[in-house]
Coordinates of C-alpha atoms in Angstrom, one line a residue:
Chain D
M1 CA -83.0 -19.4 68.0
V2 CA -80.2 -20.6 65.8
D3 CA -77.0 -18.6 66.3
A4 CA -74.7 -18.6 63.2
G5 CA -71.5 -18.3 65.2
D6 CA -72.4 -21.1 67.6
T7 CA -73.5 -23.4 64.7
A8 CA -70.3 -22.7 62.7
W9 CA -68.1 -23.5 65.7
L10 CA -70.0 -26.7 66.5
L11 CA -69.8 -27.9 62.9
V12 CA -66.1 -27.2 62.8
S13 CA -65.7 -28.9 66.2
S14 CA -67.5 -32.0 64.9
A15 CA -65.1 -32.3 62.0
L16 CA -62.2 -31.8 64.5
V17 CA -63.4 -34.6 66.7
F18 CA -64.0 -36.8 63.6
L19 CA -60.3 -36.5 62.8
M20 CA -59.3 -37.9 66.2
T21 CA -60.4 -41.4 65.2
P22 CA -58.1 -41.8 62.2
A23 CA -55.5 -40.0 64.2
L24 CA -55.9 -42.6 66.9
G25 CA -55.4 -45.2 64.1
F26 CA -52.0 -43.7 63.4
F27 CA -51.1 -43.4 67.1
Y28 CA -52.0 -47.1 67.7
G29 CA -50.6 -48.2 64.3
G30 CA -47.2 -46.7 65.1
L31 CA -47.1 -48.7 68.3
V32 CA -47.9 -52.1 67.0
R33 CA -45.6 -54.4 65.1
K34 CA -45.1 -53.8 61.4
K35 CA -47.2 -56.9 60.4
N36 CA -50.3 -55.4 62.1
L37 CA -50.0 -51.7 61.2
A38 CA -52.5 -51.6 58.4
N39 CA -55.0 -53.7 60.3
T40 CA -54.8 -51.5 63.4
I41 CA -55.4 -48.3 61.4
M42 CA -58.2 -50.0 59.5
M43 CA -60.0 -51.0 62.8
C44 CA -60.2 -47.3 63.7
F45 CA -61.3 -46.3 60.2
A46 CA -64.0 -49.0 60.3
A47 CA -65.2 -47.8 63.7
A48 CA -65.8 -44.3 62.2
A49 CA -68.0 -45.7 59.4
L50 CA -69.9 -48.2 61.6
I51 CA -70.7 -46.1 64.6
S52 CA -71.7 -43.2 62.3
L53 CA -74.6 -45.3 61.0
Q54 CA -75.3 -46.9 64.4
W55 CA -75.6 -43.4 65.9
V56 CA -78.0 -42.1 63.3
L57 CA -80.2 -45.3 63.4
W58 CA -80.6 -45.9 67.1
G59 CA -77.5 -44.8 69.1
Y60 CA -78.5 -41.1 69.4
S61 CA -82.0 -42.0 70.4
L62 CA -80.8 -44.4 73.1
A63 CA -78.3 -41.8 74.5
F64 CA -80.3 -38.6 74.2
G65 CA -83.8 -39.6 73.3
P66 CA -86.7 -39.0 75.8
S67 CA -85.6 -40.7 79.0
V68 CA -87.2 -43.9 80.2
N69 CA -86.9 -43.6 84.0
G70 CA -83.4 -42.0 83.7
V71 CA -81.9 -45.3 82.6
I72 CA -82.0 -45.2 78.8
G73 CA -83.4 -43.0 76.0
S74 CA -86.4 -44.4 74.2
L75 CA -86.3 -45.2 70.5
D76 CA -88.6 -42.3 69.6
W77 CA -85.8 -40.7 67.7
F78 CA -84.9 -43.8 65.7
G79 CA -83.4 -42.9 62.3
L80 CA -83.3 -39.2 63.4
R81 CA -87.1 -39.0 63.4
G82 CA -87.9 -35.7 65.1
V83 CA -84.3 -34.6 65.2
G84 CA -84.6 -31.6 62.9
L85 CA -83.0 -28.3 62.2
D86 CA -84.7 -26.4 65.0
P87 CA -82.7 -26.2 68.2
N88 CA -83.4 -28.6 71.1
P89 CA -83.5 -26.2 74.0
D90 CA -82.7 -29.0 76.5
Y91 CA -79.3 -29.7 75.0
A92 CA -78.1 -26.8 72.8
P93 CA -80.5 -23.9 72.5
T94 CA -78.6 -22.0 69.8
V95 CA -77.7 -24.6 67.2
P96 CA -79.8 -27.0 65.1
H97 CA -80.6 -30.2 66.8
Q98 CA -78.9 -32.1 64.0
A99 CA -75.6 -30.3 64.6
F100 CA -75.7 -31.3 68.3
M101 CA -76.4 -34.9 67.2
L102 CA -73.5 -34.9 64.8
F103 CA -71.1 -33.5 67.4
Q104 CA -72.2 -36.2 69.9
G105 CA -71.9 -38.9 67.2
M106 CA -68.2 -38.1 66.8
F107 CA -67.7 -38.8 70.5
A108 CA -69.4 -42.2 70.2
I109 CA -67.0 -43.1 67.4
I110 CA -63.8 -42.2 69.2
T111 CA -64.9 -43.9 72.4
A112 CA -65.5 -47.3 70.7
A113 CA -62.3 -46.9 68.7
L114 CA -60.2 -46.3 71.9
I115 CA -60.8 -49.8 73.1
I116 CA -59.1 -51.2 70.0
G117 CA -55.7 -50.4 71.6
A118 CA -56.3 -53.3 74.1
V119 CA -57.1 -55.9 71.5
V120 CA -54.8 -55.2 68.6
E121 CA -52.6 -57.8 66.9
R122 CA -54.9 -60.7 67.8
I123 CA -58.6 -60.0 67.3
K124 CA -60.4 -61.1 64.2
F125 CA -61.5 -58.2 62.0
S126 CA -65.0 -59.5 61.7
S127 CA -65.4 -60.1 65.5
G128 CA -63.8 -56.7 66.1
I129 CA -66.4 -54.8 64.1
L130 CA -69.3 -56.8 65.7
F131 CA -67.9 -55.9 69.1
L132 CA -67.7 -52.2 68.3
V133 CA -71.4 -52.0 67.3
L134 CA -72.6 -54.1 70.3
W135 CA -70.4 -52.2 72.8
S136 CA -71.5 -48.9 71.5
T137 CA -75.2 -49.9 71.8
I138 CA -75.0 -51.7 75.2
V139 CA -72.3 -49.8 77.1
Y140 CA -71.8 -46.4 75.5
D141 CA -75.3 -45.3 74.8
P142 CA -76.8 -46.0 78.2
L143 CA -73.8 -44.4 80.1
A144 CA -74.0 -41.3 77.8
H145 CA -77.7 -41.2 78.7
W146 CA -77.0 -41.4 82.5
V147 CA -74.5 -38.6 82.4
W148 CA -75.7 -36.3 79.6
G149 CA -79.3 -37.2 78.7
V150 CA -82.1 -35.0 80.1
G151 CA -83.5 -37.1 83.0
G152 CA -80.3 -39.3 83.2
W153 CA -79.8 -40.3 86.8
L154 CA -76.1 -39.3 87.1
R155 CA -76.9 -35.9 85.5
N156 CA -79.6 -35.4 88.1
L157 CA -77.2 -36.3 90.8
G158 CA -75.0 -33.3 89.6
A159 CA -72.0 -35.1 88.2
L160 CA -69.7 -32.7 86.4
D161 CA -68.4 -34.0 83.1
F162 CA -67.7 -31.1 80.7
A163 CA -66.5 -33.0 77.6
G164 CA -66.7 -36.7 78.4
G165 CA -64.2 -37.9 81.0
T166 CA -66.5 -40.4 82.4
V167 CA -68.5 -41.4 79.4
V168 CA -65.6 -41.5 77.0
H169 CA -62.3 -42.0 78.8
I170 CA -63.1 -43.9 82.0
N171 CA -65.6 -46.0 80.0
A172 CA -63.2 -46.9 77.2
G173 CA -60.3 -47.4 79.6
I174 CA -62.1 -49.9 81.8
A175 CA -63.6 -51.6 78.8
A176 CA -60.1 -52.0 77.5
L177 CA -59.1 -53.7 80.8
A178 CA -62.0 -56.2 80.5
A179 CA -61.2 -56.8 76.8
A180 CA -57.5 -57.5 77.5
M181 CA -58.6 -60.0 80.1
V182 CA -61.1 -61.8 77.9
L183 CA -58.8 -61.9 74.8
R184 CA -55.7 -62.9 76.8
N185 CA -52.1 -62.2 75.8
R186 CA -50.6 -62.0 72.4
I187 CA -48.3 -64.9 71.5
G188 CA -44.8 -64.0 72.9
Y189 CA -46.1 -61.4 75.4
G190 CA -43.5 -61.0 78.1
S191 CA -40.8 -62.9 76.3
A192 CA -40.4 -61.6 72.7
A193 CA -39.6 -58.0 71.9
F194 CA -42.6 -56.2 70.3
E195 CA -41.0 -53.4 68.2
P196 CA -43.2 -50.4 67.4
S197 CA -43.7 -50.2 63.6
N198 CA -43.1 -46.4 63.3
I199 CA -42.4 -43.9 66.1
T200 CA -43.1 -41.0 63.7
Y201 CA -46.7 -42.3 63.3
V202 CA -47.0 -42.2 67.0
I203 CA -46.1 -38.5 67.1
L204 CA -48.2 -37.8 64.0
G205 CA -51.2 -39.5 65.7
A206 CA -50.7 -37.8 69.0
S207 CA -50.4 -34.4 67.3
L208 CA -53.6 -34.9 65.4
L209 CA -55.3 -36.1 68.5
W210 CA -54.2 -32.9 70.3
F211 CA -55.5 -30.9 67.4
G212 CA -58.8 -32.7 67.3
W213 CA -59.2 -32.4 71.1
F214 CA -59.7 -28.6 70.7
G215 CA -63.0 -29.5 69.1
F216 CA -63.7 -32.2 71.7
N217 CA -63.3 -29.9 74.7
A218 CA -63.9 -26.3 73.4
G219 CA -66.7 -27.6 71.2
S220 CA -68.4 -29.0 74.3
A221 CA -69.2 -25.4 75.3
L222 CA -71.8 -25.8 72.5
S223 CA -71.3 -22.1 71.8
A224 CA -68.6 -19.9 70.3
G225 CA -67.8 -17.6 73.2
G226 CA -65.9 -17.2 76.5
L227 CA -66.5 -20.7 77.7
A228 CA -65.2 -22.3 74.5
S229 CA -62.0 -20.1 74.7
S230 CA -61.4 -21.0 78.3
A231 CA -61.8 -24.7 77.6
F232 CA -59.5 -24.4 74.6
M233 CA -56.9 -22.8 76.8
A234 CA -57.2 -25.4 79.6
T235 CA -56.9 -28.2 77.0
N236 CA -53.7 -26.9 75.6
V237 CA -52.2 -26.1 79.0
A238 CA -52.9 -29.6 80.4
A239 CA -51.7 -31.4 77.3
S240 CA -48.4 -29.5 77.4
A241 CA -47.9 -30.1 81.2
A242 CA -48.5 -33.8 80.9
T243 CA -46.2 -34.1 77.8
L244 CA -43.4 -32.6 79.9
S245 CA -44.1 -34.5 83.1
W246 CA -44.2 -37.9 81.3
L247 CA -41.1 -37.0 79.3
L248 CA -39.3 -36.1 82.6
M249 CA -40.4 -39.4 84.2
S250 CA -39.0 -41.4 81.2
W251 CA -35.8 -39.5 81.3
F252 CA -35.5 -40.0 85.1
Y253 CA -36.3 -43.7 85.2
K254 CA -35.0 -44.9 81.9
G255 CA -32.1 -42.6 81.2
K256 CA -33.5 -41.3 77.9
A257 CA -36.1 -38.8 76.9
S258 CA -38.8 -41.1 75.4
I259 CA -40.6 -40.0 72.3
I260 CA -43.4 -42.5 72.9
G261 CA -43.5 -41.2 76.4
A262 CA -44.0 -37.6 75.3
A263 CA -46.8 -38.7 72.9
S264 CA -48.5 -40.8 75.6
G265 CA -48.1 -37.9 78.1
A266 CA -49.9 -35.6 75.7
V267 CA -52.8 -38.0 75.4
A268 CA -52.9 -38.5 79.2
G269 CA -53.1 -34.8 79.8
L270 CA -55.8 -34.4 77.2
V271 CA -57.8 -37.2 78.8
A272 CA -57.5 -35.8 82.3
V273 CA -58.5 -32.3 81.4
T274 CA -61.5 -33.5 79.4
P275 CA -64.1 -33.5 82.2
A276 CA -62.5 -30.4 83.8
S277 CA -61.9 -28.2 80.7
G278 CA -65.0 -26.0 81.1
F279 CA -64.6 -25.5 84.8
V280 CA -60.9 -24.8 85.6
D281 CA -58.5 -21.9 85.2
A282 CA -55.0 -22.1 83.7
L283 CA -53.2 -23.1 86.9
G284 CA -55.8 -25.7 87.7
A285 CA -55.4 -27.2 84.2
M286 CA -51.6 -27.2 84.7
V287 CA -51.8 -29.1 87.9
I288 CA -54.3 -31.6 86.4
G289 CA -52.1 -32.1 83.3
F290 CA -48.8 -32.4 85.2
T291 CA -50.2 -34.9 87.7
A292 CA -51.8 -36.9 84.9
G293 CA -48.4 -37.4 83.3
L294 CA -47.0 -38.8 86.5
L295 CA -50.0 -40.9 87.4
C296 CA -50.4 -42.5 84.0
F297 CA -46.7 -43.1 83.8
Y298 CA -46.8 -45.1 87.0
A299 CA -50.1 -46.9 85.9
V300 CA -48.5 -48.0 82.6
S301 CA -45.3 -49.2 84.4
F302 CA -47.5 -51.1 86.9
R303 CA -49.6 -52.7 84.1
S304 CA -46.5 -53.8 82.2
R305 CA -45.4 -55.9 85.2
T306 CA -48.7 -57.7 85.3
K307 CA -49.9 -60.6 83.2
I308 CA -52.6 -58.4 81.5
D309 CA -51.8 -57.6 77.9
D310 CA -53.6 -54.3 77.5
S311 CA -51.4 -54.0 74.5
L312 CA -51.3 -50.2 74.1
D313 CA -52.2 -49.2 77.6
V314 CA -55.7 -47.9 77.1
W315 CA -56.4 -48.6 80.8
G316 CA -53.3 -46.9 82.0
V317 CA -53.8 -43.7 80.0
H318 CA -57.6 -43.4 79.5
G319 CA -58.9 -45.3 82.5
V320 CA -56.4 -43.8 85.1
G321 CA -56.2 -40.4 83.4
G322 CA -60.0 -40.2 83.1
T323 CA -60.5 -41.2 86.7
W324 CA -58.0 -38.6 87.8
G325 CA -59.6 -36.0 85.6
A326 CA -63.1 -36.8 87.0
I327 CA -61.9 -36.5 90.6
A328 CA -59.7 -33.4 89.8
T329 CA -62.8 -31.7 88.4
G330 CA -64.4 -32.1 91.8
I331 CA -61.4 -30.4 93.4
F332 CA -60.4 -27.6 91.0
A333 CA -63.8 -26.5 89.5
N334 CA -63.6 -22.7 89.8
P335 CA -66.9 -20.7 89.9
A336 CA -65.0 -17.8 88.4
V337 CA -64.5 -19.8 85.2
N338 CA -68.0 -21.4 85.1
P339 CA -70.6 -20.2 87.6
T340 CA -72.5 -23.4 87.4
A341 CA -69.9 -25.4 89.3
A342 CA -67.6 -25.2 92.3
G343 CA -65.1 -27.9 93.6
L344 CA -63.5 -28.8 96.9
L345 CA -61.0 -25.9 96.7
Y346 CA -63.9 -23.5 96.3
G347 CA -65.8 -24.7 99.3
N348 CA -68.0 -27.5 97.8
P349 CA -66.8 -30.9 99.1
Y350 CA -70.1 -32.5 98.0
Q351 CA -69.0 -32.1 94.4
L352 CA -66.0 -34.4 95.0
L353 CA -68.3 -37.1 96.4
V354 CA -70.6 -36.9 93.4
Q355 CA -67.6 -37.2 91.1
V356 CA -66.4 -40.4 92.9
V357 CA -69.8 -41.9 92.7
A358 CA -70.1 -41.3 88.9
T359 CA -66.6 -42.7 88.4
G360 CA -67.3 -45.8 90.4
V361 CA -70.5 -46.4 88.5
A362 CA -68.7 -46.1 85.1
W363 CA -65.9 -48.5 86.3
V364 CA -68.4 -51.2 87.4
Y365 CA -70.9 -50.9 84.5
S366 CA -68.3 -50.7 81.8
F367 CA -66.2 -53.6 83.2
I368 CA -69.1 -56.0 83.7
L369 CA -70.9 -55.4 80.4
T370 CA -67.8 -55.3 78.3
F371 CA -66.6 -58.6 79.8
A372 CA -70.0 -60.2 79.1
I373 CA -70.2 -58.9 75.5
L374 CA -66.8 -60.3 74.7
K375 CA -67.4 -63.6 76.3
L376 CA -70.6 -63.9 74.3
I377 CA -68.7 -63.2 71.0
D378 CA -66.0 -65.6 72.0
K379 CA -68.4 -68.4 72.7
T380 CA -70.4 -67.9 69.5
V381 CA -68.2 -66.7 66.6
G382 CA -64.8 -66.6 68.3
L383 CA -62.7 -63.5 69.0
R384 CA -59.1 -64.4 68.1
V385 CA -57.4 -65.2 64.9
S386 CA -55.7 -68.7 64.7
K387 CA -52.2 -69.1 66.0
E388 CA -50.8 -69.3 62.5
E389 CA -52.6 -66.1 61.4
E390 CA -51.4 -64.3 64.5
L391 CA -47.8 -65.3 63.7
V392 CA -48.0 -64.2 60.1
G393 CA -49.7 -60.9 61.0
L394 CA -53.2 -59.4 60.7
D395 CA -52.4 -57.2 57.7
L396 CA -52.0 -60.2 55.4
T397 CA -54.4 -62.6 57.0
Q398 CA -57.3 -60.3 57.6
H399 CA -57.0 -58.0 54.6
A400 CA -54.4 -59.5 52.3
E401 CA -52.9 -55.9 52.1
P402 CA -49.6 -55.4 53.9
A403 CA -48.7 -51.9 55.2
Y404 CA -45.3 -52.2 53.5
V405 CA -44.6 -54.3 50.4
Chain X
M1 CA -15.4 -72.1 59.6
K2 CA -19.0 -72.4 58.5
L3 CA -21.7 -69.9 57.8
V4 CA -24.9 -71.1 59.5
K5 CA -27.9 -69.5 57.8
A6 CA -31.4 -70.1 59.2
V7 CA -34.8 -69.0 58.1
I8 CA -36.9 -68.6 61.3
R9 CA -40.2 -67.3 62.5
S10 CA -39.9 -63.6 63.6
E11 CA -41.3 -64.5 67.0
M12 CA -38.5 -66.9 67.7
L13 CA -35.7 -64.4 67.3
D14 CA -35.2 -63.5 70.9
E15 CA -35.0 -67.2 71.9
V16 CA -32.5 -67.9 69.1
K17 CA -30.4 -64.8 70.0
N18 CA -30.2 -65.6 73.7
N19 CA -29.3 -69.2 73.2
L20 CA -26.6 -68.5 70.6
Q21 CA -25.1 -66.0 73.0
R22 CA -24.9 -68.7 75.6
L23 CA -22.8 -70.8 73.2
G24 CA -20.4 -67.8 72.8
Y25 CA -21.8 -66.5 69.5
A26 CA -23.2 -63.0 70.4
G27 CA -22.4 -61.7 66.9
L28 CA -25.0 -62.4 64.2
T29 CA -26.8 -60.7 61.3
V30 CA -30.5 -60.7 60.9
Y31 CA -32.7 -59.5 58.0
E32 CA -36.3 -59.7 56.9
V33 CA -37.1 -62.0 54.1
R34 CA -40.2 -63.4 52.4
G35 CA -40.3 -67.0 51.2
R36 CA -42.0 -70.3 51.2
G37 CA -41.3 -73.9 51.8
R38 CA -42.6 -77.3 50.8
Q39 CA -46.1 -76.2 51.8
Q40 CA -46.0 -73.4 49.2
G41 CA -47.2 -70.7 51.5
I42 CA -50.4 -71.0 53.5
S43 CA -54.0 -71.1 52.5
W44 CA -57.3 -71.2 54.4
R45 CA -60.9 -71.0 53.5
I46 CA -63.2 -68.2 54.5
R47 CA -66.9 -68.9 53.6
G48 CA -66.0 -71.1 50.7
N49 CA -63.4 -68.8 49.2
E50 CA -59.9 -70.1 49.3
F51 CA -57.4 -67.5 50.4
R52 CA -53.8 -68.1 49.7
L53 CA -50.7 -66.4 51.0
D54 CA -47.9 -67.3 48.7
L55 CA -44.8 -65.8 50.4
I56 CA -44.6 -65.6 54.1
P57 CA -42.5 -63.0 56.0
K58 CA -39.7 -64.6 58.0
L59 CA -36.3 -63.7 59.4
M60 CA -33.0 -64.8 58.1
V61 CA -30.3 -65.3 60.8
E62 CA -26.7 -65.6 59.8
V63 CA -23.8 -66.6 62.1
V64 CA -20.3 -67.7 61.2
V65 CA -19.0 -70.4 63.6
D66 CA -15.8 -72.3 64.2
D67 CA -15.9 -75.9 62.8
A68 CA -15.8 -77.4 66.3
D69 CA -19.0 -75.6 67.3
V70 CA -21.1 -76.2 64.1
A71 CA -23.0 -79.2 65.5
D72 CA -23.8 -77.4 68.8
V73 CA -24.9 -74.2 67.1
V74 CA -27.1 -76.0 64.6
E75 CA -28.7 -78.1 67.3
E76 CA -29.3 -75.1 69.6
L77 CA -30.7 -73.1 66.7
R78 CA -33.1 -75.9 65.8
K79 CA -34.3 -76.2 69.3
S80 CA -34.7 -72.4 69.8
A81 CA -36.6 -71.9 66.6
Y82 CA -38.9 -75.0 67.1
T83 CA -42.6 -74.7 67.6
G84 CA -43.6 -78.0 66.0
S85 CA -46.0 -76.4 63.5
I86 CA -45.5 -76.3 59.7
G87 CA -43.4 -73.2 58.8
D88 CA -40.7 -73.4 61.5
G89 CA -38.1 -72.7 58.8
K90 CA -34.8 -74.3 57.7
I91 CA -31.1 -74.2 58.5
F92 CA -28.2 -74.2 56.0
V93 CA -24.5 -74.8 56.6
I94 CA -22.1 -73.3 54.1
P95 CA -18.3 -73.4 54.1
V96 CA -16.4 -70.1 54.8
E97 CA -13.0 -69.4 53.5
D98 CA -11.8 -66.8 55.9
A99 CA -12.9 -64.0 58.4
V100 CA -11.2 -60.7 59.2
R101 CA -12.0 -58.4 62.1
I102 CA -11.6 -55.0 60.5
R103 CA -10.6 -53.1 63.7
T104 CA -7.7 -55.5 64.7
G105 CA -6.9 -57.5 61.6
E106 CA -7.4 -60.8 63.4
R107 CA -8.1 -63.6 61.0
G108 CA -10.0 -67.0 60.9
A109 CA -11.4 -68.4 64.1
E110 CA -9.8 -65.6 66.1
A111 CA -12.0 -63.1 64.3
L112 CA -15.2 -64.9 65.3
K113 CA -15.2 -64.9 69.1

């Protein structure tokens, strides 16, 4: 039975999650050098258009279609065949099946777009969009099936992932690490100063991400009621706690309260609370967020001392924050918030074990497949722009349209 | 005194800055410019279409140096900004009448270092 309130909330949530991808473009764009600002935003914008169509054509069917041995969805729902306006009781019994499909499609878009942060300022635009479509099909869709699809093997194992910590954030964070390793460093990495093009864009992007994340997490309740409200609250609490903890870390270690630090902290907190948002109370969310700010700060500091040019620290924020969130869900899941789950603190250590297994699977699968896809693209059509193009900048050489004239 | 003016690649700024500092010239002025040299910008072909970029973004570095140091500074600048590819830039040396440090009133070479 279609419920008007639930449907309205899910449609609004879908629009909120859509906004996260252009918001990510501004977040990333503000962090890259001026000569690559427009290209970086454009990569995210292109991801929105590409994955929207990929999702309708075959992505949704591979991720949520009738399961083939728990490994992948079949292509029965290709082009939304059979995905109609009646609810699908397996996934969301009170909203049209198409509304559920739309909401999930927005997740597929933002996940692929997240990886862009690791490859900015040097990947060819053409190879970049080819990568986005291949990655979404080969890495995202199967993993989404395992965790969320009816019959998916991680779902059957009992892994808790309220809004996509494993499927979205660990997945994208680890893919980013593999991508940075295949693409190698930007010219001048480690020696030249890479000045962020616009700090205000970073805050603008982070704010819009925060805003969109209410749809991401509270929308994942798939209904407009108590659970959505609780997830909304947990999301806001964790984001605030992590903003402050990262800010304090930057203040303590670098002597100044960093604006980029506060923005990164907000994202780290939102990432960490994503899998937990529908299972934890306010204090649980606060601990998860506060810890995420600290952990991700150290992860980013550690990464910047290595030779791996994960340019905008997708691994440090999404990979590490997502991993912490998945494990924290197994610790803090409170049956008083959501009776379907209990964590370590509520007498269920088994949940923690399941969370670790699901996290490990995501790390291994995402890393190996992403590495292979990028190697394949590199060997066939090439991944990087020429040295001259990289020096001049991608705005001019990929689009002939500079961000600033 | 001479004004040494150099058009360089943006990526080479740190190298240039550090090496000039080693010669005792920590003070300099940098600004963003667009321009072209003998090659008239750059062009490349994408699937048969020629794509041309007429004016390329570069940095202009200006430093005023004592006559005795001009040769060293120019040579150091050239080495620091060098990659060997077309588009490394150009250095100009221009005579300077006088220099005044505003805070102290020192003049000439005194005002430079």
